[in-house]
Amino acid sequence: CCVIGFAASSWRGMASGVIAVPPPILSLVFQELSYGIVNAKDVQKIAEFPFPFPYSQLIISISIVQSLVTPLMCAFQGSSPVLACIVAFVSVFVLWCMNFGAAELE
């Protein structure tokens, strides 16, 4: 992998004097490289396992119920009809945007 080649080149460069970096600083470089590899493997694990279909259907069902109930609750609780419409629209719109954004990431 390119990370292993980079680490080996860095080590050879330090040993030959091309890279004049103190060993504690170079060890931090190797530590950051290892963190990057671990994070890449974690992302790979997440990508390998699909999102459960029943949970996805539950989220869509709850979103539909919220889309129907929120405007009614805002109309009954709100003192201003304009404010009730704005609050209902924004809350439902944000929920659906997050749902579709998560579906695209999946």
mmCIF file of C-alpha atoms in Angstrom, residues 2-105:
data_model
loop_
_atom_site.group_PDB
_atom_site.id
_atom_site.type_symbol
_atom_site.label_atom_id
_atom_site.label_comp_id
_atom_site.label_asym_id
_atom_site.label_seq_id
_atom_site.Cartn_x
_atom_site.Cartn_y
_atom_site.Cartn_z
ATOM 1 C CA CYS A 2 1.139 3.580 -0.512
ATOM 2 C CA VAL A 3 1.073 4.295 3.242
ATOM 3 C CA ILE A 4 3.597 1.556 3.916
ATOM 4 C CA GLY A 5 5.805 2.879 1.119
ATOM 5 C CA PHE A 6 5.552 6.408 2.526
ATOM 6 C CA ALA A 7 6.475 5.178 6.002
ATOM 7 C CA ALA A 8 9.438 3.186 4.669
ATOM 8 C CA SER A 9 10.645 6.171 2.608
ATOM 9 C CA SER A 10 10.354 8.438 5.630
ATOM 10 C CA TRP A 11 12.343 6.020 7.745
ATOM 11 C CA ARG A 12 15.057 5.641 5.089
ATOM 12 C CA GLY A 13 15.167 9.424 4.616
ATOM 13 C CA MET A 14 15.644 9.978 8.329
ATOM 14 C CA ALA A 15 18.310 7.267 8.561
ATOM 15 C CA SER A 16 20.253 8.682 5.608
ATOM 16 C CA GLY A 17 19.983 12.266 6.839
ATOM 17 C CA VAL A 18 17.831 13.562 3.960
ATOM 18 C CA ILE A 19 14.986 14.330 6.365
ATOM 19 C CA ALA A 20 16.367 16.256 9.314
ATOM 20 C CA VAL A 21 13.519 15.639 11.730
ATOM 21 C CA PRO A 22 13.914 14.635 15.363
ATOM 22 C CA PRO A 23 12.708 11.083 16.097
ATOM 23 C CA PRO A 24 9.825 12.203 18.376
ATOM 24 C CA ILE A 25 8.373 14.302 15.550
ATOM 25 C CA LEU A 26 8.753 11.451 13.067
ATOM 26 C CA SER A 27 7.042 9.098 15.491
ATOM 27 C CA LEU A 28 4.067 11.497 15.491
ATOM 28 C CA VAL A 29 3.986 11.252 11.692
ATOM 29 C CA PHE A 30 3.866 7.460 11.915
ATOM 30 C CA GLN A 31 1.158 7.713 14.584
ATOM 31 C CA GLU A 32 -0.991 9.919 12.338
ATOM 32 C CA LEU A 33 -0.487 7.484 9.467
ATOM 33 C CA SER A 34 -1.701 4.631 11.648
ATOM 34 C CA TYR A 35 -4.755 6.671 12.716
ATOM 35 C CA GLY A 36 -5.529 7.250 9.048
ATOM 36 C CA ILE A 37 -5.308 3.531 8.276
ATOM 37 C CA VAL A 38 -7.561 2.672 11.232
ATOM 38 C CA ASN A 39 -10.142 5.278 10.177
ATOM 39 C CA ALA A 40 -10.056 4.033 6.574
ATOM 40 C CA LYS A 41 -10.697 0.488 7.777
ATOM 41 C CA ASP A 42 -13.594 1.711 9.945
ATOM 42 C CA VAL A 43 -15.157 3.435 6.937
ATOM 43 C CA GLN A 44 -14.696 0.274 4.907
ATOM 44 C CA LYS A 45 -16.490 -1.752 7.594
ATOM 45 C CA ILE A 46 -19.398 0.698 7.622
ATOM 46 C CA ALA A 47 -19.669 0.556 3.824
ATOM 47 C CA GLU A 48 -19.715 -3.251 3.805
ATOM 48 C CA PHE A 49 -22.791 -3.631 6.002
ATOM 49 C CA PRO A 50 -26.015 -2.272 4.495
ATOM 50 C CA PHE A 51 -28.593 -0.369 6.520
ATOM 51 C CA PRO A 52 -31.351 -2.738 7.760
ATOM 52 C CA PHE A 53 -34.412 -2.572 5.514
ATOM 53 C CA PRO A 54 -37.037 -2.743 8.328
ATOM 54 C CA TYR A 55 -35.362 0.167 10.105
ATOM 55 C CA SER A 56 -35.387 2.148 6.880
ATOM 56 C CA GLN A 57 -39.117 1.482 6.437
ATOM 57 C CA LEU A 58 -39.759 2.512 10.032
ATOM 58 C CA ILE A 59 -37.997 5.835 9.487
ATOM 59 C CA ILE A 60 -40.093 6.524 6.381
ATOM 60 C CA SER A 61 -43.303 5.614 8.234
ATOM 61 C CA ILE A 62 -42.448 7.912 11.115
ATOM 62 C CA SER A 63 -41.612 10.681 8.645
ATOM 63 C CA ILE A 64 -45.014 10.315 6.974
ATOM 64 C CA VAL A 65 -46.803 10.412 10.331
ATOM 65 C CA GLN A 66 -44.801 13.467 11.342
ATOM 66 C CA SER A 67 -45.638 15.132 8.017
ATOM 67 C CA LEU A 68 -49.332 14.670 8.739
ATOM 68 C CA VAL A 69 -49.380 15.471 12.465
ATOM 69 C CA THR A 70 -46.970 18.432 12.649
ATOM 70 C CA PRO A 71 -49.090 20.865 10.583
ATOM 71 C CA LEU A 72 -52.162 19.976 12.642
ATOM 72 C CA MET A 73 -50.353 20.466 15.937
ATOM 73 C CA CYS A 74 -48.866 23.763 14.761
ATOM 74 C CA ALA A 75 -52.304 24.960 13.653
ATOM 75 C CA PHE A 76 -53.883 24.102 17.004
ATOM 76 C CA GLN A 77 -51.036 25.371 19.209
ATOM 77 C CA GLY A 78 -49.834 28.378 17.230
ATOM 78 C CA SER A 79 -51.150 31.858 17.848
ATOM 79 C CA SER A 80 -50.233 33.078 14.360
ATOM 80 C CA PRO A 81 -51.233 31.096 11.258
ATOM 81 C CA VAL A 82 -48.202 32.339 9.330
ATOM 82 C CA LEU A 83 -45.801 31.293 12.076
ATOM 83 C CA ALA A 84 -47.544 27.920 12.370
ATOM 84 C CA CYS A 85 -47.121 27.322 8.624
ATOM 85 C CA ILE A 86 -43.459 28.283 8.715
ATOM 86 C CA VAL A 87 -42.664 26.092 11.726
ATOM 87 C CA ALA A 88 -44.543 23.120 10.267
ATOM 88 C CA PHE A 89 -42.911 23.458 6.863
ATOM 89 C CA VAL A 90 -39.378 23.892 8.186
ATOM 90 C CA SER A 91 -39.552 20.984 10.644
ATOM 91 C CA VAL A 92 -41.018 18.565 8.099
ATOM 92 C CA PHE A 93 -38.677 19.759 5.343
ATOM 93 C CA VAL A 94 -35.573 19.337 7.515
ATOM 94 C CA LEU A 95 -36.614 15.818 8.529
ATOM 95 C CA TRP A 96 -37.158 14.735 4.931
ATOM 96 C CA CYS A 97 -33.892 16.359 3.822
ATOM 97 C CA MET A 98 -31.966 14.443 6.472
ATOM 98 C CA ASN A 99 -33.719 11.221 5.439
ATOM 99 C CA PHE A 100 -32.929 11.658 1.737
ATOM 100 C CA GLY A 101 -29.378 12.768 2.519
ATOM 101 C CA ALA A 102 -28.799 9.647 4.614
ATOM 102 C CA ALA A 103 -30.265 7.502 1.828
ATOM 103 C CA GLU A 104 -27.820 9.040 -0.666
ATOM 104 C CA LEU A 105 -24.886 8.373 1.658
#
